[in-house]
Tab-separated table of C-alpha atoms in Angstrom:
chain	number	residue	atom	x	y	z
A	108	UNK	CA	-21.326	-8.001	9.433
A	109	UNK	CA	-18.497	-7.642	7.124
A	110	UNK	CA	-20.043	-7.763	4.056
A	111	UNK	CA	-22.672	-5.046	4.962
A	112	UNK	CA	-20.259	-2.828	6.262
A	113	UNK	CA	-18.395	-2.962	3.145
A	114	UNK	CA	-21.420	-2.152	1.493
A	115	UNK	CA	-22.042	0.635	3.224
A	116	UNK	CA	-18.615	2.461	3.029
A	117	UNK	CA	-18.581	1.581	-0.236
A	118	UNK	CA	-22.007	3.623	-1.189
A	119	UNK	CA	-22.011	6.247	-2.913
A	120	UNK	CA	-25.649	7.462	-2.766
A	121	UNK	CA	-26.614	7.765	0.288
A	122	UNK	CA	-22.686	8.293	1.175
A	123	UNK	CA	-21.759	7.006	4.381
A	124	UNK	CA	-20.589	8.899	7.598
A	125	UNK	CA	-16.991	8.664	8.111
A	126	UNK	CA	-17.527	9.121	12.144
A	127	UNK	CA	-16.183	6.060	12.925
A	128	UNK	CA	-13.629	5.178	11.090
A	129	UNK	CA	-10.058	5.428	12.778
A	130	UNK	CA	-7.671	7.842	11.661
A	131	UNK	CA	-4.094	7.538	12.428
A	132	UNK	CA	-3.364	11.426	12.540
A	133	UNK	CA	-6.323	11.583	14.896
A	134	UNK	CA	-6.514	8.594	16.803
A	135	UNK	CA	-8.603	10.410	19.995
A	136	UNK	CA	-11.838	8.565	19.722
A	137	UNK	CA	-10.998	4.898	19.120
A	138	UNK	CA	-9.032	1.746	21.660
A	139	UNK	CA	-6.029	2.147	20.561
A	140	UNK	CA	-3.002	1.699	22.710
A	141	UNK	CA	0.413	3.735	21.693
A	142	UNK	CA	3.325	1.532	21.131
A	143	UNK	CA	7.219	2.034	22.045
A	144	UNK	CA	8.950	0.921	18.452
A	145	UNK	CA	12.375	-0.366	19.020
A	146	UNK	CA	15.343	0.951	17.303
A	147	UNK	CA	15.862	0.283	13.531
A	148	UNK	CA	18.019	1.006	10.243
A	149	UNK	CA	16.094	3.897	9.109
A	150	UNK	CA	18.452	5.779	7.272
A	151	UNK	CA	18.314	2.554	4.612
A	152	UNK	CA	14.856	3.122	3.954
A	153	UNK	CA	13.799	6.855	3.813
A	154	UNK	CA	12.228	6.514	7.319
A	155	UNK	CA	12.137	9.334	10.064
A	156	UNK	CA	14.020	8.998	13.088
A	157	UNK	CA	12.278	6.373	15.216
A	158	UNK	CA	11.361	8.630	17.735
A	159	UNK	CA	9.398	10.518	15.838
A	160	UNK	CA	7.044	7.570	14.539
A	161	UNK	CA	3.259	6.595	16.057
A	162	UNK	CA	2.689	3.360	16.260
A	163	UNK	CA	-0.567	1.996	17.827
A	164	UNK	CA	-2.509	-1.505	18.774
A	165	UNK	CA	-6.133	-1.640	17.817
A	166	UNK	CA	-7.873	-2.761	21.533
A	167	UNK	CA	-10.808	-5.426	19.920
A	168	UNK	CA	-7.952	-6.443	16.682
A	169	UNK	CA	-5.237	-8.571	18.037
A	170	UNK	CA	-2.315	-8.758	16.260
A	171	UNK	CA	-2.962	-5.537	14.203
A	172	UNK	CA	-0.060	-2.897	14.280
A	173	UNK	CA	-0.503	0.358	12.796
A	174	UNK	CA	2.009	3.108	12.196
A	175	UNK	CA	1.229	6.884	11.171
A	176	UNK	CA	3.394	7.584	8.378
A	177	UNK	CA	7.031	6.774	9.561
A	178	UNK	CA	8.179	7.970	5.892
A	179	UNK	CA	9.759	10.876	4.981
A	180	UNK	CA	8.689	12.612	1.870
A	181	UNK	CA	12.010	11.517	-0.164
A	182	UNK	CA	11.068	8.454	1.451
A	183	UNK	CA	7.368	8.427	-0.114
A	184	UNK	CA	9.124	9.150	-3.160
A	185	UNK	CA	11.782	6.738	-3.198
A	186	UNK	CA	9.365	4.446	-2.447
A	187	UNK	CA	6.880	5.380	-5.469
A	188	UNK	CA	8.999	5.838	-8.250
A	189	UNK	CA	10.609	2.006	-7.293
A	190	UNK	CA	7.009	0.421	-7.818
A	191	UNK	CA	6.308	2.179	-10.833
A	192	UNK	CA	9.743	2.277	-12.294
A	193	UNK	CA	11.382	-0.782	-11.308
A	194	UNK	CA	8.919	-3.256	-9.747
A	195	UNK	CA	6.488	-3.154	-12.812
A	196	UNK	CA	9.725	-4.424	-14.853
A	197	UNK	CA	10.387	-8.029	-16.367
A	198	UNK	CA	10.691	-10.547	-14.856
A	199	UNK	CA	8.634	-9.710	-12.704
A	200	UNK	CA	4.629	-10.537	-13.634
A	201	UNK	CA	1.979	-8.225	-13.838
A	202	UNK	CA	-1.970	-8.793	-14.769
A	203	UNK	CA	-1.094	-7.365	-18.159
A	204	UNK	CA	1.285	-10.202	-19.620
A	205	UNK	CA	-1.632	-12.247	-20.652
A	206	UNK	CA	-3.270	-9.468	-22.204
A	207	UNK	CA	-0.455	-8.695	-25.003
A	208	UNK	CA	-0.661	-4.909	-24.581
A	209	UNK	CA	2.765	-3.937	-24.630
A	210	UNK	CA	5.825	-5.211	-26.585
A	211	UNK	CA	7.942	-7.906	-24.880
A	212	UNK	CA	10.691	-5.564	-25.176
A	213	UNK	CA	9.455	-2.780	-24.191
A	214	UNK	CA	8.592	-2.102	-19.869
A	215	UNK	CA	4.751	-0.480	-18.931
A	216	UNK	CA	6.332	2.387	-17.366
A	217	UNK	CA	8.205	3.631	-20.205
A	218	UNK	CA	5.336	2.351	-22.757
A	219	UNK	CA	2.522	4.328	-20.728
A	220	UNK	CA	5.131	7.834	-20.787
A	221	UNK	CA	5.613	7.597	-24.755
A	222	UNK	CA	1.663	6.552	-25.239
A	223	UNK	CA	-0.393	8.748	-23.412
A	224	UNK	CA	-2.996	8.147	-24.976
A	225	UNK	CA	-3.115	4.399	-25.032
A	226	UNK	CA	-4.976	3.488	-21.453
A	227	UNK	CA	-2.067	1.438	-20.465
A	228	UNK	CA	-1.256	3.126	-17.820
A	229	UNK	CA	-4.497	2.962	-15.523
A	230	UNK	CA	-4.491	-0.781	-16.296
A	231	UNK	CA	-1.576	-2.167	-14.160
A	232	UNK	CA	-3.159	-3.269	-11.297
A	233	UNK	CA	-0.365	-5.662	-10.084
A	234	UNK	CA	3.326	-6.486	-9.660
A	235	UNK	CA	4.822	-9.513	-8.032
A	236	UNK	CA	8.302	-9.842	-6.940
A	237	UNK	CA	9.657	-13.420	-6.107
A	238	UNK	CA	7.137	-16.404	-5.669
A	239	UNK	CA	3.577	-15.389	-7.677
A	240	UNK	CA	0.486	-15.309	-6.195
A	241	UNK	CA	-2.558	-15.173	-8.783
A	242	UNK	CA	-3.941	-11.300	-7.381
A	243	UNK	CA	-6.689	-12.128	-10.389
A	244	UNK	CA	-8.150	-14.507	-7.755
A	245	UNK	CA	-8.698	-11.167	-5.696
A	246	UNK	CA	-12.108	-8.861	-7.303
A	247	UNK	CA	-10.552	-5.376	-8.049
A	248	UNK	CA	-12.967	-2.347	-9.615
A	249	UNK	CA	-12.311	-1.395	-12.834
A	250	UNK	CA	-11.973	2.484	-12.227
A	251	UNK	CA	-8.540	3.221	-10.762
A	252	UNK	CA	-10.799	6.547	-8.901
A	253	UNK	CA	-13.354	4.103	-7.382
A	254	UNK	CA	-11.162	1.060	-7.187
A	255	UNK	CA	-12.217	-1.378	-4.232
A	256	UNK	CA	-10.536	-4.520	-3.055
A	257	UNK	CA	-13.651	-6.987	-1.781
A	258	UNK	CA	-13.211	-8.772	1.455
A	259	UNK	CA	-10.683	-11.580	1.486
A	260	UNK	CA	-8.508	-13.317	3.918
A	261	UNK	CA	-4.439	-13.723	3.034
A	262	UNK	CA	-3.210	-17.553	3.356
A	263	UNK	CA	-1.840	-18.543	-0.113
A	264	UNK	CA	1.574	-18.655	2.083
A	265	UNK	CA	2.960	-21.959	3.477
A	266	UNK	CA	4.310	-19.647	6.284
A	267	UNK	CA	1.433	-17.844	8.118
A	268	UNK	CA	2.633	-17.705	11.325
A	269	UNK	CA	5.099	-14.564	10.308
A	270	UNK	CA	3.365	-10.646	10.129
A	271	UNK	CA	2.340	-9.635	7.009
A	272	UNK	CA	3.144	-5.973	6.184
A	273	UNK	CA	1.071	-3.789	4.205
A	274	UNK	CA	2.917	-0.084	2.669
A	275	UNK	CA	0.470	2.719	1.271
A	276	UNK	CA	1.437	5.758	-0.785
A	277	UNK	CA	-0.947	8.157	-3.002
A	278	UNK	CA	-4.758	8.653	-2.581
A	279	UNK	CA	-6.097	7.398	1.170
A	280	UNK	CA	-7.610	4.507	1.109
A	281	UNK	CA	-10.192	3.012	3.545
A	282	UNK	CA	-9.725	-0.138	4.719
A	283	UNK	CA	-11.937	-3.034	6.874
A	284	UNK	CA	-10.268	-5.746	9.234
A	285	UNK	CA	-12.445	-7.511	10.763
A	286	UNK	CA	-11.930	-11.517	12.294
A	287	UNK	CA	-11.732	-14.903	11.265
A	288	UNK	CA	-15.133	-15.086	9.316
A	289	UNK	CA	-17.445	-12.417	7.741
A	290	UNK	CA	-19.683	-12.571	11.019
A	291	UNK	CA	-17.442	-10.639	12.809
A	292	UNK	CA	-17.829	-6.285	12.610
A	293	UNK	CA	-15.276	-4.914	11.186
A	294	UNK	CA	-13.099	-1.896	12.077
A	295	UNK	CA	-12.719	0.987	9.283
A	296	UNK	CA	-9.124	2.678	9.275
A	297	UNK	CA	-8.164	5.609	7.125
A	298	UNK	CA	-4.700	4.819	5.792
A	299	UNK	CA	-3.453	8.037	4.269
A	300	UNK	CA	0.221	7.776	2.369
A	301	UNK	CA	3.329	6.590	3.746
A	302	UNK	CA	0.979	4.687	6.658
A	303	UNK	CA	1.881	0.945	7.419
A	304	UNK	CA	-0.509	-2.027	8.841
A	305	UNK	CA	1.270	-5.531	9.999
A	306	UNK	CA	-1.252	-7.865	10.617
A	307	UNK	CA	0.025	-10.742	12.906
A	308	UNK	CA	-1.338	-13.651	15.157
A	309	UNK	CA	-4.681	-13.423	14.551
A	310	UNK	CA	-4.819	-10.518	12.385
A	311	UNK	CA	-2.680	-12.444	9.712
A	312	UNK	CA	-6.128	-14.285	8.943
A	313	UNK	CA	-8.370	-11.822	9.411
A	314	UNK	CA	-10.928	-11.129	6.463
A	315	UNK	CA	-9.907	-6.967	5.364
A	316	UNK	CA	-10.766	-5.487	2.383
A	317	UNK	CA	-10.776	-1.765	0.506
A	318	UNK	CA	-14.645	-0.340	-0.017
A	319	UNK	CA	-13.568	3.110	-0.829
A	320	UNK	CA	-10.659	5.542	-2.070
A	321	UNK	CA	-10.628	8.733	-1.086
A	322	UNK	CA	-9.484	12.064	-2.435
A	323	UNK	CA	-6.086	12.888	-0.577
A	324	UNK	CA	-4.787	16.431	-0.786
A	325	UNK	CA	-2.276	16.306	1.732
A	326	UNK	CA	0.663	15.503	-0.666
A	327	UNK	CA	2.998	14.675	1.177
A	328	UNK	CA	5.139	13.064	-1.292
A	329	UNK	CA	6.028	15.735	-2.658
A	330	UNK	CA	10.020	15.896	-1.841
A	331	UNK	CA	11.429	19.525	-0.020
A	332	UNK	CA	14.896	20.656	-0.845
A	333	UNK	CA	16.265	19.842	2.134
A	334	UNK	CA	15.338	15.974	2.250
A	335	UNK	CA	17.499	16.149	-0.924
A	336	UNK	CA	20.114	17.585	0.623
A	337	UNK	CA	20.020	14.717	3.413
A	338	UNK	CA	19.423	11.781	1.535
A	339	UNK	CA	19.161	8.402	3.201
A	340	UNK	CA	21.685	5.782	2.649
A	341	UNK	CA	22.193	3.536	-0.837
A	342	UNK	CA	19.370	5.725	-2.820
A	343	UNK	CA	20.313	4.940	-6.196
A	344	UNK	CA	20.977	7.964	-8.033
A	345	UNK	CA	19.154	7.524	-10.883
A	346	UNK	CA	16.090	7.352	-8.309
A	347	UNK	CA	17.479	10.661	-6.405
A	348	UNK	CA	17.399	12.750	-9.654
A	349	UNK	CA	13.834	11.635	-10.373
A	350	UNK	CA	12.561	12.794	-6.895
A	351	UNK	CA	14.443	15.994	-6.710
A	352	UNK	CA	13.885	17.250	-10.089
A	353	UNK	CA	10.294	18.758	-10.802
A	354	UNK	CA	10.121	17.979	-14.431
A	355	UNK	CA	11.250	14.166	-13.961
A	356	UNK	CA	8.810	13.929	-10.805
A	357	UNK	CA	6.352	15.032	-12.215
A	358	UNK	CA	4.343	12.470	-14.218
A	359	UNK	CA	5.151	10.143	-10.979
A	360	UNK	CA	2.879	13.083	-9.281
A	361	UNK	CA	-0.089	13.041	-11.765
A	362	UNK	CA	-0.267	9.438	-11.468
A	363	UNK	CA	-0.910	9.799	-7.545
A	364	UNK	CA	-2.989	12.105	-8.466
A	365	UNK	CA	-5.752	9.026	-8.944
A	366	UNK	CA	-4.108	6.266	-7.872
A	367	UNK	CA	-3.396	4.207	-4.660
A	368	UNK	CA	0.032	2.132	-4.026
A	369	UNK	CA	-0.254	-0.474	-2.104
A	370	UNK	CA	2.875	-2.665	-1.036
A	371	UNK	CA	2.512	-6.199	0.419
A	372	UNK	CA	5.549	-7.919	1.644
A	373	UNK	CA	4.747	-11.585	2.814
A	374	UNK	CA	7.226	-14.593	3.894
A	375	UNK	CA	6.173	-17.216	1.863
A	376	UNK	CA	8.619	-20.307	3.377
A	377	UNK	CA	8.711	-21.390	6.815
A	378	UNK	CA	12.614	-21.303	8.688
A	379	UNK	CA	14.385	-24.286	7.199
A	380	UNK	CA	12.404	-24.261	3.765
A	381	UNK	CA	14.370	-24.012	1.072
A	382	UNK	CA	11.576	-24.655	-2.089
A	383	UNK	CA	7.517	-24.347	-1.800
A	384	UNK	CA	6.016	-28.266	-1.038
């Protein structure tokens, strides 16, 4: 069931019908059940005030959390211009340090700016902070505009008993969770930028996957003078100028023009572990 409903939200002739796929903003015709978030620091993180967030359970997907955009737009920013900026930096290993593309001195963000013309930039489709996982183990499309992510369960951890927590920002992707094996239907959920998915219990092992991205022209990254004016706590400056200044945001917006950012965060050691078995 999973694989052919990949397959079919994936086609592009005949395209699919997007009826039933869930959509956070929209949530009317699906089993979801609103949730009560409890308080939380969200002035460290560019979130809105709690109150103001939708979170929901998925009725027939134990486990699975899903929250509407709790981001502000200096948020989605702040957010952005750390993965491409900062996260994409050595040490830290990306699918292009095998390849030899760009000087070891020299970081892909900052290469890709000063050679336009080079490619480089649509072919960093990884970071990973802290223990590596090999993502080249995962099948990813070539064409950053029709990239897919085929169906896969997460357990490289030694720790899968804690949520795993899934950020998006930039074009909306469309994503399948399904259950424990492919012969389970999955559900299709539109996650549009700034939403967040934990999958826990039995939603941490749950096969998902990406079929399709999708055009999103709701930009709401785009930062408004007066979330600079009320910035949230221990923004690094550097950062601040970048999201409130047109000219320095600006090739941070063309690149979500096409792209998708997708953050995983992941507790790799169970409490007590110290170093991986």
């Amino acid at each position: 069931m999973f694989k052919q409903d990949f397959k079919y939200y994936k086609s592009r002739k005949p395209a699919p019908s997007f009826e039933n796929v869930l959509n956070l903003k929209h949530p009317t015709n699906h089993k979801v059940t609103p949730v009560i978030p409890k308080n939380t620091l969200n002035h460290f993180f560019g979130l809105k005030p709690i109150e103001q967030w939708n979170v929901y359970e998925v009725g027939d997907r134990p486990g699975l959390l899903l929250i509407n955009n709790p981001f502000t737009s200096l948020g989605q920013c702040y957010w952005v211009t750390r993965c491409l900026k900062d996260y994409s930096k050595k040490p830290n290993k990306t699918n292009l340090d095998s390849h030899n593309i760009i000087p070891g001195n020299v970081d892909w963000w900052d290469y890709s700016q000063n050679n336009i013309h080079s490619g480089v930039l649509q072919k960093l489709r990884w970071a990973t902070l802290g223990y590596h996982h090999n993502w080249d183990t995962k099948v990813y499309a070539e064409d950053m505009k029709d990239s897919t992510l085929s169906g896969h369960t997460d357990h490289s951890e030694q720790n899968l008993e804690a949520p795993l927590i899934s950020l998006s920002f930039g074009q909306t992707a469309l994503f399948l969770i399904g259950g424990s094996t492919i012969d389970v239907k999955p559900t299709a959920i539109f996650l549009h930028s700034g939403d967040v998915v934990i999958m826990s219990k039995a939603a941490r092992l749950a096969y998902h996957g990406v079929p399709r991205i999708i055009q999103n022209n709701d930009l709401s990254w785009n930062v408004l003078l007066e979330d600079c004016n009320n910035n949230f706590e221990n923004i690094e400056q550097d950062n601040l100028r970048i999201c409130c200044e047109k000219t320095l945001w600006r090739p941070f917006e063309q690149y979500l023009k096409y792209s998708r950012i997708n953050i995983n965060v992941r507790q790799v050691l169970c409490q007590g572990e110290l170093m991986l078995n």
